[in-house]
């Protein structure tokens, strides 16, 4: 019996889906990246006050902290010492240098 597209064990049924145009691949990759996007959580007044207290304690006693912040639709974490908080941003002395983080993007600050 001659093999055709419907012959058991034949892969000819799927031959046309082997090739994917670069444009299709790009759209699929964009979709997969978009699924990783995270919305910035809305913090309550209590959470903001707790972060403020933690930040003050870390600066006063020179304690190492983890700062979690939202940037470019992703959550990031910086580990280091808070140097100061001025003009709507905090300066964190991390192992790879000083990071400047906008306070409005900060989601959590915790002492290690």
mmCIF file of C-alpha atoms in Angstrom:
data_model
loop_
_atom_site.group_PDB
_atom_site.id
_atom_site.type_symbol
_atom_site.label_atom_id
_atom_site.label_comp_id
_atom_site.label_asym_id
_atom_site.label_seq_id
_atom_site.Cartn_x
_atom_site.Cartn_y
_atom_site.Cartn_z
ATOM 1 C CA UNK A 1 0.000 0.000 0.000
ATOM 2 C CA UNK A 2 1.308 3.428 -0.951
ATOM 3 C CA UNK A 3 1.790 5.958 1.893
ATOM 4 C CA UNK A 4 -0.380 9.027 1.852
ATOM 5 C CA UNK A 5 -1.224 11.813 4.299
ATOM 6 C CA UNK A 6 -3.624 9.648 6.238
ATOM 7 C CA UNK A 7 -1.489 6.497 6.433
ATOM 8 C CA UNK A 8 -0.894 5.359 10.018
ATOM 9 C CA UNK A 9 2.613 6.384 11.138
ATOM 10 C CA UNK A 10 2.999 8.952 8.401
ATOM 11 C CA UNK A 11 4.028 12.475 9.317
ATOM 12 C CA UNK A 12 2.796 14.014 6.071
ATOM 13 C CA UNK A 13 -0.355 15.337 7.707
ATOM 14 C CA UNK A 14 1.765 17.885 9.618
ATOM 15 C CA UNK A 15 4.285 18.749 6.898
ATOM 16 C CA UNK A 16 2.840 22.213 6.299
ATOM 17 C CA UNK A 17 3.275 23.281 9.945
ATOM 18 C CA UNK A 18 7.033 22.684 9.999
ATOM 19 C CA UNK A 19 7.846 26.070 8.571
ATOM 20 C CA UNK A 20 7.148 29.113 10.695
ATOM 21 C CA UNK A 21 7.638 32.600 9.352
ATOM 22 C CA UNK A 22 9.887 34.913 11.391
ATOM 23 C CA UNK A 23 6.932 37.263 11.845
ATOM 24 C CA UNK A 24 4.871 34.475 13.411
ATOM 25 C CA UNK A 25 7.710 33.481 15.703
ATOM 26 C CA UNK A 26 8.173 37.099 16.789
ATOM 27 C CA UNK A 27 4.462 37.474 17.633
ATOM 28 C CA UNK A 28 4.497 34.215 19.603
ATOM 29 C CA UNK A 29 7.571 35.351 21.554
ATOM 30 C CA UNK A 30 5.974 38.737 22.282
ATOM 31 C CA UNK A 31 2.861 36.973 23.540
ATOM 32 C CA UNK A 32 4.919 34.719 25.824
ATOM 33 C CA UNK A 33 6.810 37.742 27.203
ATOM 34 C CA UNK A 34 3.557 39.646 27.743
ATOM 35 C CA UNK A 35 2.259 36.763 29.859
ATOM 36 C CA UNK A 36 5.144 37.431 32.264
ATOM 37 C CA UNK A 37 4.033 41.050 32.802
ATOM 38 C CA UNK A 38 3.071 41.922 36.350
ATOM 39 C CA UNK A 39 0.865 44.801 37.453
ATOM 40 C CA UNK A 40 2.159 46.927 40.297
ATOM 41 C CA UNK A 41 0.215 46.065 43.429
ATOM 42 C CA UNK A 42 -1.708 48.817 45.190
ATOM 43 C CA UNK A 43 -0.374 49.169 48.722
ATOM 44 C CA UNK A 44 -2.529 50.028 51.722
ATOM 45 C CA UNK A 45 -1.686 52.862 54.110
ATOM 46 C CA UNK A 46 -0.582 50.285 56.702
ATOM 47 C CA UNK A 47 1.841 48.684 54.254
ATOM 48 C CA UNK A 48 3.279 52.083 53.311
ATOM 49 C CA UNK A 49 3.758 53.011 56.982
ATOM 50 C CA UNK A 50 5.439 49.665 57.700
ATOM 51 C CA UNK A 51 7.822 50.164 54.777
ATOM 52 C CA UNK A 52 8.624 53.669 56.035
ATOM 53 C CA UNK A 53 9.427 52.319 59.531
ATOM 54 C CA UNK A 54 11.565 49.527 58.065
ATOM 55 C CA UNK A 55 13.441 51.992 55.861
ATOM 56 C CA UNK A 56 14.098 54.345 58.800
ATOM 57 C CA UNK A 57 15.320 51.473 60.981
ATOM 58 C CA UNK A 58 17.602 50.174 58.223
ATOM 59 C CA UNK A 59 19.160 53.605 57.706
ATOM 60 C CA UNK A 60 19.506 54.360 61.430
ATOM 61 C CA UNK A 61 21.137 51.044 62.374
ATOM 62 C CA UNK A 62 22.876 50.423 59.023
ATOM 63 C CA UNK A 63 21.041 47.156 58.368
ATOM 64 C CA UNK A 64 21.042 45.256 55.076
ATOM 65 C CA UNK A 65 17.677 45.165 53.304
ATOM 66 C CA UNK A 66 15.901 43.599 50.360
ATOM 67 C CA UNK A 67 14.043 46.183 48.301
ATOM 68 C CA UNK A 68 11.374 44.791 45.970
ATOM 69 C CA UNK A 69 10.229 47.215 43.295
ATOM 70 C CA UNK A 70 8.183 47.311 40.097
ATOM 71 C CA UNK A 71 9.912 48.464 36.894
ATOM 72 C CA UNK A 72 9.096 47.831 33.210
ATOM 73 C CA UNK A 73 6.167 45.528 34.049
ATOM 74 C CA UNK A 74 8.412 43.242 36.135
ATOM 75 C CA UNK A 75 9.252 42.834 39.811
ATOM 76 C CA UNK A 76 12.917 43.291 40.760
ATOM 77 C CA UNK A 77 14.819 42.856 44.011
ATOM 78 C CA UNK A 78 17.906 44.745 45.154
ATOM 79 C CA UNK A 79 19.880 43.677 48.186
ATOM 80 C CA UNK A 80 22.008 46.242 50.002
ATOM 81 C CA UNK A 81 22.141 49.152 52.421
ATOM 82 C CA UNK A 82 19.874 52.191 52.129
ATOM 83 C CA UNK A 83 22.084 55.270 52.022
ATOM 84 C CA UNK A 84 19.389 57.943 51.882
ATOM 85 C CA UNK A 85 15.895 58.738 50.714
ATOM 86 C CA UNK A 86 15.553 62.083 48.931
ATOM 87 C CA UNK A 87 13.555 63.630 46.120
ATOM 88 C CA UNK A 88 11.188 60.700 45.744
ATOM 89 C CA UNK A 89 13.862 58.033 45.438
ATOM 90 C CA UNK A 90 16.044 55.868 47.636
ATOM 91 C CA UNK A 91 19.718 55.158 47.136
ATOM 92 C CA UNK A 92 20.691 51.560 47.799
ATOM 93 C CA UNK A 93 24.340 50.532 48.080
ATOM 94 C CA UNK A 94 24.205 47.112 46.413
ATOM 95 C CA UNK A 95 27.079 44.734 45.699
ATOM 96 C CA UNK A 96 27.282 45.933 42.079
ATOM 97 C CA UNK A 97 27.131 49.663 42.837
ATOM 98 C CA UNK A 98 24.573 52.227 43.905
ATOM 99 C CA UNK A 99 21.007 51.789 42.665
ATOM 100 C CA UNK A 100 18.515 54.650 42.555
ATOM 101 C CA UNK A 101 14.934 53.437 42.999
ATOM 102 C CA UNK A 102 11.834 55.611 42.798
ATOM 103 C CA UNK A 103 9.894 55.347 46.029
ATOM 104 C CA UNK A 104 6.591 55.154 44.134
ATOM 105 C CA UNK A 105 7.834 51.902 42.522
ATOM 106 C CA UNK A 106 8.822 50.219 45.808
ATOM 107 C CA UNK A 107 6.549 47.321 46.737
ATOM 108 C CA UNK A 108 8.321 45.951 49.821
ATOM 109 C CA UNK A 109 11.334 46.577 52.024
ATOM 110 C CA UNK A 110 12.493 43.915 54.443
ATOM 111 C CA UNK A 111 15.484 43.730 56.771
ATOM 112 C CA UNK A 112 17.664 40.679 56.323
#
